[in-house]
Amino acid sequence: MCPSDDRAAPPASAELPAGGRHDLRRDRSPDAPETDSFGEGAFGYIHSYETGSRLDGPGVRVTIFVSGCPLRCLYCHNPDTWHLKDGTRVPLERVVSRLKDFAPALRAMQGGLTISGGEPLVQVPFTQGIFVAAKSMGLHTALDTCGLLGERASDAYLESVDLVLLDIKSWDPATYRRVTGQEVAPTLRFAERLAAMNKPVWVRFVLVPGLTDDPANVEGVATFVAPMPNVEWVEVLPFHQLGAFKWKELGLDYQLADTPPASPDLVARVLSQFRDAGCQVR
Ligand code: SF4
């Protein structure tokens, strides 16, 4: 193996990048492919992980943020997860071994493991390997996904997932396209598939003033998910500016620099729209 190949191959003991979702990561793995379908299972690319999260599923959780995402949400607060190359290449066995350290505490606190991103379905074999290992440890598992790549999650994949946190970023196709750069239909099809298999789902809707807050747009999401008995919660996430610095650091064009946070009145209106449609909201 030539010296340049040695440099391209990271040590097998690569550490999991502890930290959090708000830490900026850049060029950790410059030789990673530019792809939205990474087929290796023995290793993968991770942005960071957090312990003690209470935001990403029931109980206290370890949340792993994997790299790679085919969307380009205007409000993304982690644009440093879009490309595999910005994450750290980590062997699956290292992730599993680290998870084992946390498993007793997670079980005791009725928590579990959540894989978020980025988009976890960019790295299907890798994230499936983590979920399967977590289930073998008796952990509750949650997949945080935008649903665009839902067709990639086989029934076997979903058997290792107890809960799907499904981000439905808009109802109106033109708004969805403007917000994400992608089409809404695959996400809606995935939601219907999850409903048909009665897989527990928490729907997440990011409320951005002037972008996703149109009453008809909210109403569309609400009336779509309200009849689904597998949807346990709808979580309305008010837009914030915490990720703005990353757009600047990465030299990206951040179009929401002047967008204010959602006001309490706006949040209340949107929550009542979901509630009036018959959804459990928070
Ligand atoms: S799906 Fe998530 S990670 Fe991907 S661009 Fe949107 S907000 Fe960012």
PDB file of C-alpha atoms and ligand atoms in Angstrom:
ATOM      1  CA  MET A   1       0.000   0.000   0.000  1.00  0.00           C
ATOM      2  CA  CYS A   2       1.449   3.342  -0.992  1.00  0.00           C
ATOM      3  CA  PRO A   3       1.793   6.171   1.552  1.00  0.00           C
ATOM      4  CA  SER A   4      -1.155   8.064   0.117  1.00  0.00           C
ATOM      5  CA  ASP A   5      -3.339   4.962   0.586  1.00  0.00           C
ATOM      6  CA  ASP A   6      -2.216   4.794   4.190  1.00  0.00           C
ATOM      7  CA  ARG A   7      -3.354   8.349   4.688  1.00  0.00           C
ATOM      8  CA  ALA A   8      -6.718   7.578   3.074  1.00  0.00           C
ATOM      9  CA  ALA A   9      -7.385   4.717   5.491  1.00  0.00           C
ATOM     10  CA  PRO A  10      -8.062   5.960   9.014  1.00  0.00           C
ATOM     11  CA  PRO A  11      -7.016   3.809  11.963  1.00  0.00           C
ATOM     12  CA  ALA A  12      -9.500   1.091  12.867  1.00  0.00           C
ATOM     13  CA  SER A  13      -9.700   2.573  16.343  1.00  0.00           C
ATOM     14  CA  ALA A  14     -11.126   5.898  15.138  1.00  0.00           C
ATOM     15  CA  GLU A  15     -12.919   7.470  18.082  1.00  0.00           C
ATOM     16  CA  LEU A  16     -16.547   8.411  18.004  1.00  0.00           C
ATOM     17  CA  PRO A  17     -16.719  12.185  17.756  1.00  0.00           C
ATOM     18  CA  ALA A  18     -18.312  13.210  21.049  1.00  0.00           C
ATOM     19  CA  GLY A  19     -19.706  16.688  21.297  1.00  0.00           C
ATOM     20  CA  GLY A  20     -23.091  17.721  20.088  1.00  0.00           C
ATOM     21  CA  ARG A  21     -25.342  18.699  17.281  1.00  0.00           C
ATOM     22  CA  HIS A  22     -24.271  22.328  17.445  1.00  0.00           C
ATOM     23  CA  ASP A  23     -20.534  21.678  17.063  1.00  0.00           C
ATOM     24  CA  LEU A  24     -19.167  22.549  13.630  1.00  0.00           C
ATOM     25  CA  ARG A  25     -17.411  19.645  11.881  1.00  0.00           C
ATOM     26  CA  ARG A  26     -15.508  20.072   8.665  1.00  0.00           C
ATOM     27  CA  ASP A  27     -13.300  17.928   6.442  1.00  0.00           C
ATOM     28  CA  ARG A  28     -12.834  15.127   8.973  1.00  0.00           C
ATOM     29  CA  SER A  29     -12.712  12.553   6.150  1.00  0.00           C
ATOM     30  CA  PRO A  30     -11.647  14.354   2.963  1.00  0.00           C
ATOM     31  CA  ASP A  31     -11.478  11.095   0.996  1.00  0.00           C
ATOM     32  CA  ALA A  32     -15.097  10.117   1.686  1.00  0.00           C
ATOM     33  CA  PRO A  33     -17.235   9.713  -1.451  1.00  0.00           C
ATOM     34  CA  GLU A  34     -19.746  12.365  -2.468  1.00  0.00           C
ATOM     35  CA  THR A  35     -22.852  10.186  -2.516  1.00  0.00           C
ATOM     36  CA  ASP A  36     -26.305   9.949  -1.002  1.00  0.00           C
ATOM     37  CA  SER A  37     -26.174   6.141  -0.872  1.00  0.00           C
ATOM     38  CA  PHE A  38     -23.252   4.778   1.056  1.00  0.00           C
ATOM     39  CA  GLY A  39     -23.275   1.002   0.990  1.00  0.00           C
ATOM     40  CA  GLU A  40     -20.621  -0.003   3.506  1.00  0.00           C
ATOM     41  CA  GLY A  41     -21.810  -1.552   6.737  1.00  0.00           C
ATOM     42  CA  ALA A  42     -18.476  -2.153   8.454  1.00  0.00           C
ATOM     43  CA  PHE A  43     -17.902   1.540   8.945  1.00  0.00           C
ATOM     44  CA  GLY A  44     -19.684   4.797   8.440  1.00  0.00           C
ATOM     45  CA  TYR A  45     -19.408   8.551   8.803  1.00  0.00           C
ATOM     46  CA  ILE A  46     -20.595  10.245  11.966  1.00  0.00           C
ATOM     47  CA  HIS A  47     -20.936  13.947  12.740  1.00  0.00           C
ATOM     48  CA  SER A  48     -21.196  13.602  16.522  1.00  0.00           C
ATOM     49  CA  TYR A  49     -23.099  11.982  19.325  1.00  0.00           C
ATOM     50  CA  GLU A  50     -24.814  13.237  22.433  1.00  0.00           C
ATOM     51  CA  THR A  51     -25.631  11.486  25.670  1.00  0.00           C
ATOM     52  CA  GLY A  52     -28.475  12.445  27.960  1.00  0.00           C
ATOM     53  CA  SER A  53     -30.782  13.819  25.262  1.00  0.00           C
ATOM     54  CA  ARG A  54     -34.456  14.034  26.204  1.00  0.00           C
ATOM     55  CA  LEU A  55     -35.468  15.521  22.842  1.00  0.00           C
ATOM     56  CA  ASP A  56     -35.114  12.602  20.476  1.00  0.00           C
ATOM     57  CA  GLY A  57     -37.540   9.974  21.711  1.00  0.00           C
ATOM     58  CA  PRO A  58     -38.828   8.632  25.025  1.00  0.00           C
ATOM     59  CA  GLY A  59     -36.659   8.676  28.135  1.00  0.00           C
ATOM     60  CA  VAL A  60     -32.982   9.568  28.246  1.00  0.00           C
ATOM     61  CA  ARG A  61     -31.163   8.772  25.032  1.00  0.00           C
ATOM     62  CA  VAL A  62     -27.894   8.497  23.218  1.00  0.00           C
ATOM     63  CA  THR A  63     -28.318  10.266  19.893  1.00  0.00           C
ATOM     64  CA  ILE A  64     -25.920   9.605  17.037  1.00  0.00           C
ATOM     65  CA  PHE A  65     -25.825  12.205  14.269  1.00  0.00           C
ATOM     66  CA  VAL A  66     -24.664  10.564  11.071  1.00  0.00           C
ATOM     67  CA  SER A  67     -23.336  12.367   8.024  1.00  0.00           C
ATOM     68  CA  GLY A  68     -24.893  12.659   4.586  1.00  0.00           C
ATOM     69  CA  CYS A  69     -28.158  14.296   3.545  1.00  0.00           C
ATOM     70  CA  PRO A  70     -29.799  14.780   0.136  1.00  0.00           C
ATOM     71  CA  LEU A  71     -31.972  17.682   1.300  1.00  0.00           C
ATOM     72  CA  ARG A  72     -30.866  21.289   1.528  1.00  0.00           C
ATOM     73  CA  CYS A  73     -33.329  22.735   4.008  1.00  0.00           C
ATOM     74  CA  LEU A  74     -33.180  26.507   4.114  1.00  0.00           C
ATOM     75  CA  TYR A  75     -33.399  26.347   7.918  1.00  0.00           C
ATOM     76  CA  CYS A  76     -30.950  23.465   8.418  1.00  0.00           C
ATOM     77  CA  HIS A  77     -29.000  24.034  11.604  1.00  0.00           C
ATOM     78  CA  ASN A  78     -26.483  21.307  10.747  1.00  0.00           C
ATOM     79  CA  PRO A  79     -25.304  21.926   7.166  1.00  0.00           C
ATOM     80  CA  ASP A  80     -22.025  20.321   8.234  1.00  0.00           C
ATOM     81  CA  THR A  81     -23.869  16.971   8.115  1.00  0.00           C
ATOM     82  CA  TRP A  82     -24.710  17.231   4.394  1.00  0.00           C
ATOM     83  CA  HIS A  83     -21.511  15.580   3.128  1.00  0.00           C
ATOM     84  CA  LEU A  84     -19.909  12.355   4.319  1.00  0.00           C
ATOM     85  CA  LYS A  85     -16.506  14.020   4.068  1.00  0.00           C
ATOM     86  CA  ASP A  86     -17.261  16.376   6.938  1.00  0.00           C
ATOM     87  CA  GLY A  87     -17.945  13.469   9.310  1.00  0.00           C
ATOM     88  CA  THR A  88     -15.560  11.111  11.051  1.00  0.00           C
ATOM     89  CA  ARG A  89     -15.122   7.634   9.611  1.00  0.00           C
ATOM     90  CA  VAL A  90     -15.859   5.199  12.456  1.00  0.00           C
ATOM     91  CA  PRO A  91     -15.951   1.372  12.442  1.00  0.00           C
ATOM     92  CA  LEU A  92     -19.336  -0.142  13.286  1.00  0.00           C
ATOM     93  CA  GLU A  93     -17.747  -2.297  15.967  1.00  0.00           C
ATOM     94  CA  ARG A  94     -16.436   0.830  17.686  1.00  0.00           C
ATOM     95  CA  VAL A  95     -19.929   2.374  17.738  1.00  0.00           C
ATOM     96  CA  VAL A  96     -21.411  -0.846  19.112  1.00  0.00           C
ATOM     97  CA  SER A  97     -18.764  -1.170  21.780  1.00  0.00           C
ATOM     98  CA  ARG A  98     -19.312   2.432  22.916  1.00  0.00           C
ATOM     99  CA  LEU A  99     -23.073   1.918  22.951  1.00  0.00           C
ATOM    100  CA  LYS A 100     -22.601  -1.085  25.221  1.00  0.00           C
ATOM    101  CA  ASP A 101     -20.995   1.228  27.790  1.00  0.00           C
ATOM    102  CA  PHE A 102     -24.182   3.292  27.920  1.00  0.00           C
ATOM    103  CA  ALA A 103     -26.723   0.472  27.587  1.00  0.00           C
ATOM    104  CA  PRO A 104     -27.285  -0.320  31.299  1.00  0.00           C
ATOM    105  CA  ALA A 105     -27.957   3.339  32.136  1.00  0.00           C
ATOM    106  CA  LEU A 106     -30.213   3.801  29.113  1.00  0.00           C
ATOM    107  CA  ARG A 107     -32.271   0.743  30.051  1.00  0.00           C
ATOM    108  CA  ALA A 108     -32.536   1.947  33.648  1.00  0.00           C
ATOM    109  CA  MET A 109     -33.815   5.356  32.477  1.00  0.00           C
ATOM    110  CA  GLN A 110     -36.339   3.877  30.024  1.00  0.00           C
ATOM    111  CA  GLY A 111     -34.402   5.550  27.248  1.00  0.00           C
ATOM    112  CA  GLY A 112     -32.606   4.216  24.232  1.00  0.00           C
ATOM    113  CA  LEU A 113     -30.768   5.020  21.050  1.00  0.00           C
ATOM    114  CA  THR A 114     -31.750   7.529  18.386  1.00  0.00           C
ATOM    115  CA  ILE A 115     -29.995   7.856  15.045  1.00  0.00           C
ATOM    116  CA  SER A 116     -30.401  11.285  13.503  1.00  0.00           C
ATOM    117  CA  GLY A 117     -28.408  13.277  11.022  1.00  0.00           C
ATOM    118  CA  GLY A 118     -28.004  14.305   8.393  1.00  0.00           C
ATOM    119  CA  GLU A 119     -30.224  11.600   7.018  1.00  0.00           C
ATOM    120  CA  PRO A 120     -29.647   8.107   8.465  1.00  0.00           C
ATOM    121  CA  LEU A 121     -31.004   6.383   5.342  1.00  0.00           C
ATOM    122  CA  VAL A 122     -28.027   7.632   3.325  1.00  0.00           C
ATOM    123  CA  GLN A 123     -26.003   4.977   5.194  1.00  0.00           C
ATOM    124  CA  VAL A 124     -28.507   2.113   5.364  1.00  0.00           C
ATOM    125  CA  PRO A 125     -26.171  -0.852   6.128  1.00  0.00           C
ATOM    126  CA  PHE A 126     -24.257   1.117   8.762  1.00  0.00           C
ATOM    127  CA  THR A 127     -27.290   2.502  10.586  1.00  0.00           C
ATOM    128  CA  GLN A 128     -29.061  -0.871  10.375  1.00  0.00           C
ATOM    129  CA  GLY A 129     -26.014  -2.487  11.980  1.00  0.00           C
ATOM    130  CA  ILE A 130     -26.219  -0.012  14.860  1.00  0.00           C
ATOM    131  CA  PHE A 131     -29.976  -0.516  15.305  1.00  0.00           C
ATOM    132  CA  VAL A 132     -29.698  -4.312  15.268  1.00  0.00           C
ATOM    133  CA  ALA A 133     -26.927  -4.171  17.871  1.00  0.00           C
ATOM    134  CA  ALA A 134     -28.961  -1.778  20.024  1.00  0.00           C
ATOM    135  CA  LYS A 135     -31.981  -4.110  19.916  1.00  0.00           C
ATOM    136  CA  SER A 136     -29.751  -7.014  20.987  1.00  0.00           C
ATOM    137  CA  MET A 137     -28.835  -4.902  24.042  1.00  0.00           C
ATOM    138  CA  GLY A 138     -32.503  -4.473  24.888  1.00  0.00           C
ATOM    139  CA  LEU A 139     -32.569  -0.806  23.927  1.00  0.00           C
ATOM    140  CA  HIS A 140     -35.477   1.170  22.518  1.00  0.00           C
ATOM    141  CA  THR A 141     -34.513   2.507  19.078  1.00  0.00           C
ATOM    142  CA  ALA A 142     -35.613   5.570  17.142  1.00  0.00           C
ATOM    143  CA  LEU A 143     -34.915   6.678  13.581  1.00  0.00           C
ATOM    144  CA  ASP A 144     -35.035  10.423  12.903  1.00  0.00           C
ATOM    145  CA  THR A 145     -35.643  10.828   9.173  1.00  0.00           C
ATOM    146  CA  CYS A 146     -37.033  13.234   6.591  1.00  0.00           C
ATOM    147  CA  GLY A 147     -38.604  10.247   4.824  1.00  0.00           C
ATOM    148  CA  LEU A 148     -37.310  11.115   1.352  1.00  0.00           C
ATOM    149  CA  LEU A 149     -35.346   7.850   1.221  1.00  0.00           C
ATOM    150  CA  GLY A 150     -37.971   5.808   3.044  1.00  0.00           C
ATOM    151  CA  GLU A 151     -38.111   3.201   0.265  1.00  0.00           C
ATOM    152  CA  ARG A 152     -34.552   2.226   1.204  1.00  0.00           C
ATOM    153  CA  ALA A 153     -35.663   1.103   4.647  1.00  0.00           C
ATOM    154  CA  SER A 154     -36.660  -2.529   4.153  1.00  0.00           C
ATOM    155  CA  ASP A 155     -39.210  -4.173   6.419  1.00  0.00           C
ATOM    156  CA  ALA A 156     -36.258  -5.902   8.112  1.00  0.00           C
ATOM    157  CA  TYR A 157     -34.632  -2.508   8.696  1.00  0.00           C
ATOM    158  CA  LEU A 158     -37.825  -1.166  10.243  1.00  0.00           C
ATOM    159  CA  GLU A 159     -38.134  -4.237  12.470  1.00  0.00           C
ATOM    160  CA  SER A 160     -35.047  -2.968  14.286  1.00  0.00           C
ATOM    161  CA  VAL A 161     -36.654   0.466  14.770  1.00  0.00           C
ATOM    162  CA  ASP A 162     -39.229   0.996  17.528  1.00  0.00           C
ATOM    163  CA  LEU A 163     -40.119   4.583  16.716  1.00  0.00           C
ATOM    164  CA  VAL A 164     -39.789   6.816  13.667  1.00  0.00           C
ATOM    165  CA  LEU A 165     -39.362  10.555  14.158  1.00  0.00           C
ATOM    166  CA  LEU A 166     -40.699  11.673  10.789  1.00  0.00           C
ATOM    167  CA  ASP A 167     -39.990  15.218   9.663  1.00  0.00           C
ATOM    168  CA  ILE A 168     -42.778  16.409   7.387  1.00  0.00           C
ATOM    169  CA  LYS A 169     -41.356  19.732   6.374  1.00  0.00           C
ATOM    170  CA  SER A 170     -44.401  20.995   4.506  1.00  0.00           C
ATOM    171  CA  TRP A 171     -47.566  19.841   2.773  1.00  0.00           C
ATOM    172  CA  ASP A 172     -47.717  22.152  -0.196  1.00  0.00           C
ATOM    173  CA  PRO A 173     -45.405  20.658  -2.884  1.00  0.00           C
ATOM    174  CA  ALA A 174     -44.079  24.060  -3.981  1.00  0.00           C
ATOM    175  CA  THR A 175     -43.309  25.067  -0.395  1.00  0.00           C
ATOM    176  CA  TYR A 176     -41.655  21.705   0.285  1.00  0.00           C
ATOM    177  CA  ARG A 177     -39.519  22.143  -2.824  1.00  0.00           C
ATOM    178  CA  ARG A 178     -38.552  25.655  -1.783  1.00  0.00           C
ATOM    179  CA  VAL A 179     -37.738  24.587   1.785  1.00  0.00           C
ATOM    180  CA  THR A 180     -35.788  21.404   0.972  1.00  0.00           C
ATOM    181  CA  GLY A 181     -34.911  21.331  -2.734  1.00  0.00           C
ATOM    182  CA  GLN A 182     -36.717  17.963  -2.988  1.00  0.00           C
ATOM    183  CA  GLU A 183     -40.224  16.571  -3.583  1.00  0.00           C
ATOM    184  CA  VAL A 184     -42.692  15.874  -0.766  1.00  0.00           C
ATOM    185  CA  ALA A 185     -44.327  12.773  -2.292  1.00  0.00           C
ATOM    186  CA  PRO A 186     -41.756  10.162  -1.113  1.00  0.00           C
ATOM    187  CA  THR A 187     -42.118  11.362   2.483  1.00  0.00           C
ATOM    188  CA  LEU A 188     -45.897  11.091   2.322  1.00  0.00           C
ATOM    189  CA  ARG A 189     -45.648   7.582   0.822  1.00  0.00           C
ATOM    190  CA  PHE A 190     -43.299   6.580   3.641  1.00  0.00           C
ATOM    191  CA  ALA A 191     -45.734   7.974   6.216  1.00  0.00           C
ATOM    192  CA  GLU A 192     -48.531   5.894   4.669  1.00  0.00           C
ATOM    193  CA  ARG A 193     -46.343   2.771   4.717  1.00  0.00           C
ATOM    194  CA  LEU A 194     -45.524   3.309   8.398  1.00  0.00           C
ATOM    195  CA  ALA A 195     -49.222   3.757   9.121  1.00  0.00           C
ATOM    196  CA  ALA A 196     -50.071   0.533   7.261  1.00  0.00           C
ATOM    197  CA  MET A 197     -47.548  -1.387   9.387  1.00  0.00           C
ATOM    198  CA  ASN A 198     -48.669   0.425  12.558  1.00  0.00           C
ATOM    199  CA  LYS A 199     -45.142   1.588  13.325  1.00  0.00           C
ATOM    200  CA  PRO A 200     -45.127   4.227  16.087  1.00  0.00           C
ATOM    201  CA  VAL A 201     -44.360   7.680  14.669  1.00  0.00           C
ATOM    202  CA  TRP A 202     -43.773  11.135  16.082  1.00  0.00           C
ATOM    203  CA  VAL A 203     -44.280  13.692  13.328  1.00  0.00           C
ATOM    204  CA  ARG A 204     -42.084  16.770  13.453  1.00  0.00           C
ATOM    205  CA  PHE A 205     -42.958  20.044  11.782  1.00  0.00           C
ATOM    206  CA  VAL A 206     -40.523  22.955  11.766  1.00  0.00           C
ATOM    207  CA  LEU A 207     -42.405  26.235  11.977  1.00  0.00           C
ATOM    208  CA  VAL A 208     -40.663  29.017  10.086  1.00  0.00           C
ATOM    209  CA  PRO A 209     -42.340  32.439   9.901  1.00  0.00           C
ATOM    210  CA  GLY A 210     -42.989  33.420   6.304  1.00  0.00           C
ATOM    211  CA  LEU A 211     -41.935  30.015   4.980  1.00  0.00           C
ATOM    212  CA  THR A 212     -43.900  27.078   6.425  1.00  0.00           C
ATOM    213  CA  ASP A 213     -46.510  28.939   8.477  1.00  0.00           C
ATOM    214  CA  ASP A 214     -49.199  29.373   5.829  1.00  0.00           C
ATOM    215  CA  PRO A 215     -52.449  28.100   7.407  1.00  0.00           C
ATOM    216  CA  ALA A 216     -53.251  25.911   4.393  1.00  0.00           C
ATOM    217  CA  ASN A 217     -49.780  24.347   4.519  1.00  0.00           C
ATOM    218  CA  VAL A 218     -50.172  23.497   8.222  1.00  0.00           C
ATOM    219  CA  GLU A 219     -53.724  22.269   7.646  1.00  0.00           C
ATOM    220  CA  GLY A 220     -52.520  19.901   4.933  1.00  0.00           C
ATOM    221  CA  VAL A 221     -50.018  18.194   7.248  1.00  0.00           C
ATOM    222  CA  ALA A 222     -52.545  18.111  10.093  1.00  0.00           C
ATOM    223  CA  THR A 223     -55.374  16.519   8.129  1.00  0.00           C
ATOM    224  CA  PHE A 224     -52.952  14.032   6.540  1.00  0.00           C
ATOM    225  CA  VAL A 225     -51.570  12.663   9.810  1.00  0.00           C
ATOM    226  CA  ALA A 226     -54.606  13.059  12.109  1.00  0.00           C
ATOM    227  CA  PRO A 227     -56.330   9.822  10.933  1.00  0.00           C
ATOM    228  CA  MET A 228     -53.141   7.761  11.388  1.00  0.00           C
ATOM    229  CA  PRO A 229     -53.460   5.851  14.675  1.00  0.00           C
ATOM    230  CA  ASN A 230     -49.714   5.091  14.708  1.00  0.00           C
ATOM    231  CA  VAL A 231     -48.882   8.819  14.990  1.00  0.00           C
ATOM    232  CA  GLU A 232     -48.473   9.292  18.723  1.00  0.00           C
ATOM    233  CA  TRP A 233     -47.391  12.926  18.719  1.00  0.00           C
ATOM    234  CA  VAL A 234     -46.997  15.904  16.455  1.00  0.00           C
ATOM    235  CA  GLU A 235     -44.124  18.063  17.621  1.00  0.00           C
ATOM    236  CA  VAL A 236     -44.056  21.660  16.408  1.00  0.00           C
ATOM    237  CA  LEU A 237     -40.461  22.874  16.423  1.00  0.00           C
ATOM    238  CA  PRO A 238     -40.158  26.666  16.282  1.00  0.00           C
ATOM    239  CA  PHE A 239     -37.431  27.919  13.964  1.00  0.00           C
ATOM    240  CA  HIS A 240     -34.265  29.226  15.628  1.00  0.00           C
ATOM    241  CA  GLN A 241     -31.006  30.770  14.481  1.00  0.00           C
ATOM    242  CA  LEU A 242     -28.603  28.455  16.332  1.00  0.00           C
ATOM    243  CA  GLY A 243     -27.185  27.066  13.103  1.00  0.00           C
ATOM    244  CA  ALA A 244     -26.625  30.410  11.386  1.00  0.00           C
ATOM    245  CA  PHE A 245     -22.919  30.489  12.241  1.00  0.00           C
ATOM    246  CA  LYS A 246     -22.361  27.188  10.437  1.00  0.00           C
ATOM    247  CA  TRP A 247     -23.726  28.553   7.158  1.00  0.00           C
ATOM    248  CA  LYS A 248     -21.320  31.463   7.455  1.00  0.00           C
ATOM    249  CA  GLU A 249     -18.334  29.284   8.382  1.00  0.00           C
ATOM    250  CA  LEU A 250     -19.049  26.933   5.474  1.00  0.00           C
ATOM    251  CA  GLY A 251     -19.429  29.826   3.013  1.00  0.00           C
ATOM    252  CA  LEU A 252     -23.064  28.930   2.251  1.00  0.00           C
ATOM    253  CA  ASP A 253     -25.815  31.331   1.244  1.00  0.00           C
ATOM    254  CA  TYR A 254     -28.068  31.513   4.315  1.00  0.00           C
ATOM    255  CA  GLN A 255     -31.388  32.913   3.123  1.00  0.00           C
ATOM    256  CA  LEU A 256     -33.053  33.042   6.538  1.00  0.00           C
ATOM    257  CA  ALA A 257     -30.623  35.441   8.202  1.00  0.00           C
ATOM    258  CA  ASP A 258     -33.389  37.983   8.763  1.00  0.00           C
ATOM    259  CA  THR A 259     -36.155  35.515   9.626  1.00  0.00           C
ATOM    260  CA  PRO A 260     -37.383  36.017  13.208  1.00  0.00           C
ATOM    261  CA  PRO A 261     -38.134  33.173  15.605  1.00  0.00           C
ATOM    262  CA  ALA A 262     -41.736  31.988  15.601  1.00  0.00           C
ATOM    263  CA  SER A 263     -43.750  34.200  17.971  1.00  0.00           C
ATOM    264  CA  PRO A 264     -45.737  32.631  20.827  1.00  0.00           C
ATOM    265  CA  ASP A 265     -48.955  33.638  19.027  1.00  0.00           C
ATOM    266  CA  LEU A 266     -47.889  31.894  15.835  1.00  0.00           C
ATOM    267  CA  VAL A 267     -46.860  28.756  17.714  1.00  0.00           C
ATOM    268  CA  ALA A 268     -50.216  28.762  19.526  1.00  0.00           C
ATOM    269  CA  ARG A 269     -52.121  29.107  16.236  1.00  0.00           C
ATOM    270  CA  VAL A 270     -50.267  26.227  14.630  1.00  0.00           C
ATOM    271  CA  LEU A 271     -50.615  23.996  17.693  1.00  0.00           C
ATOM    272  CA  SER A 272     -54.362  24.619  17.673  1.00  0.00           C
ATOM    273  CA  GLN A 273     -54.569  23.786  13.982  1.00  0.00           C
ATOM    274  CA  PHE A 274     -53.008  20.382  14.677  1.00  0.00           C
ATOM    275  CA  ARG A 275     -55.109  19.902  17.818  1.00  0.00           C
ATOM    276  CA  ASP A 276     -58.347  20.853  16.051  1.00  0.00           C
ATOM    277  CA  ALA A 277     -57.571  18.279  13.346  1.00  0.00           C
ATOM    278  CA  GLY A 278     -57.378  15.616  16.049  1.00  0.00           C
ATOM    279  CA  CYS A 279     -53.595  15.339  16.612  1.00  0.00           C
ATOM    280  CA  GLN A 280     -51.841  15.003  19.977  1.00  0.00           C
ATOM    281  CA  VAL A 281     -49.467  17.959  19.962  1.00  0.00           C
ATOM    282  CA  ARG A 282     -46.606  19.402  21.909  1.00  0.00           C
TER     283      ARG A 282
HETATM  284  S1  SF4 B   1     -33.086  17.012   6.408  1.00  0.00           S
HETATM  285 FE1  SF4 B   1     -32.152  17.730   8.318  1.00  0.00          FE
HETATM  286  S2  SF4 B   1     -29.927  17.592   7.988  1.00  0.00           S
HETATM  287 FE2  SF4 B   1     -30.906  17.437   5.981  1.00  0.00          FE
HETATM  288  S3  SF4 B   1     -30.893  19.562   5.209  1.00  0.00           S
HETATM  289 FE3  SF4 B   1     -32.871  19.212   6.219  1.00  0.00          FE
HETATM  290  S4  SF4 B   1     -32.607  19.930   8.324  1.00  0.00           S
HETATM  291 FE4  SF4 B   1     -30.536  19.642   7.423  1.00  0.00          FE
END
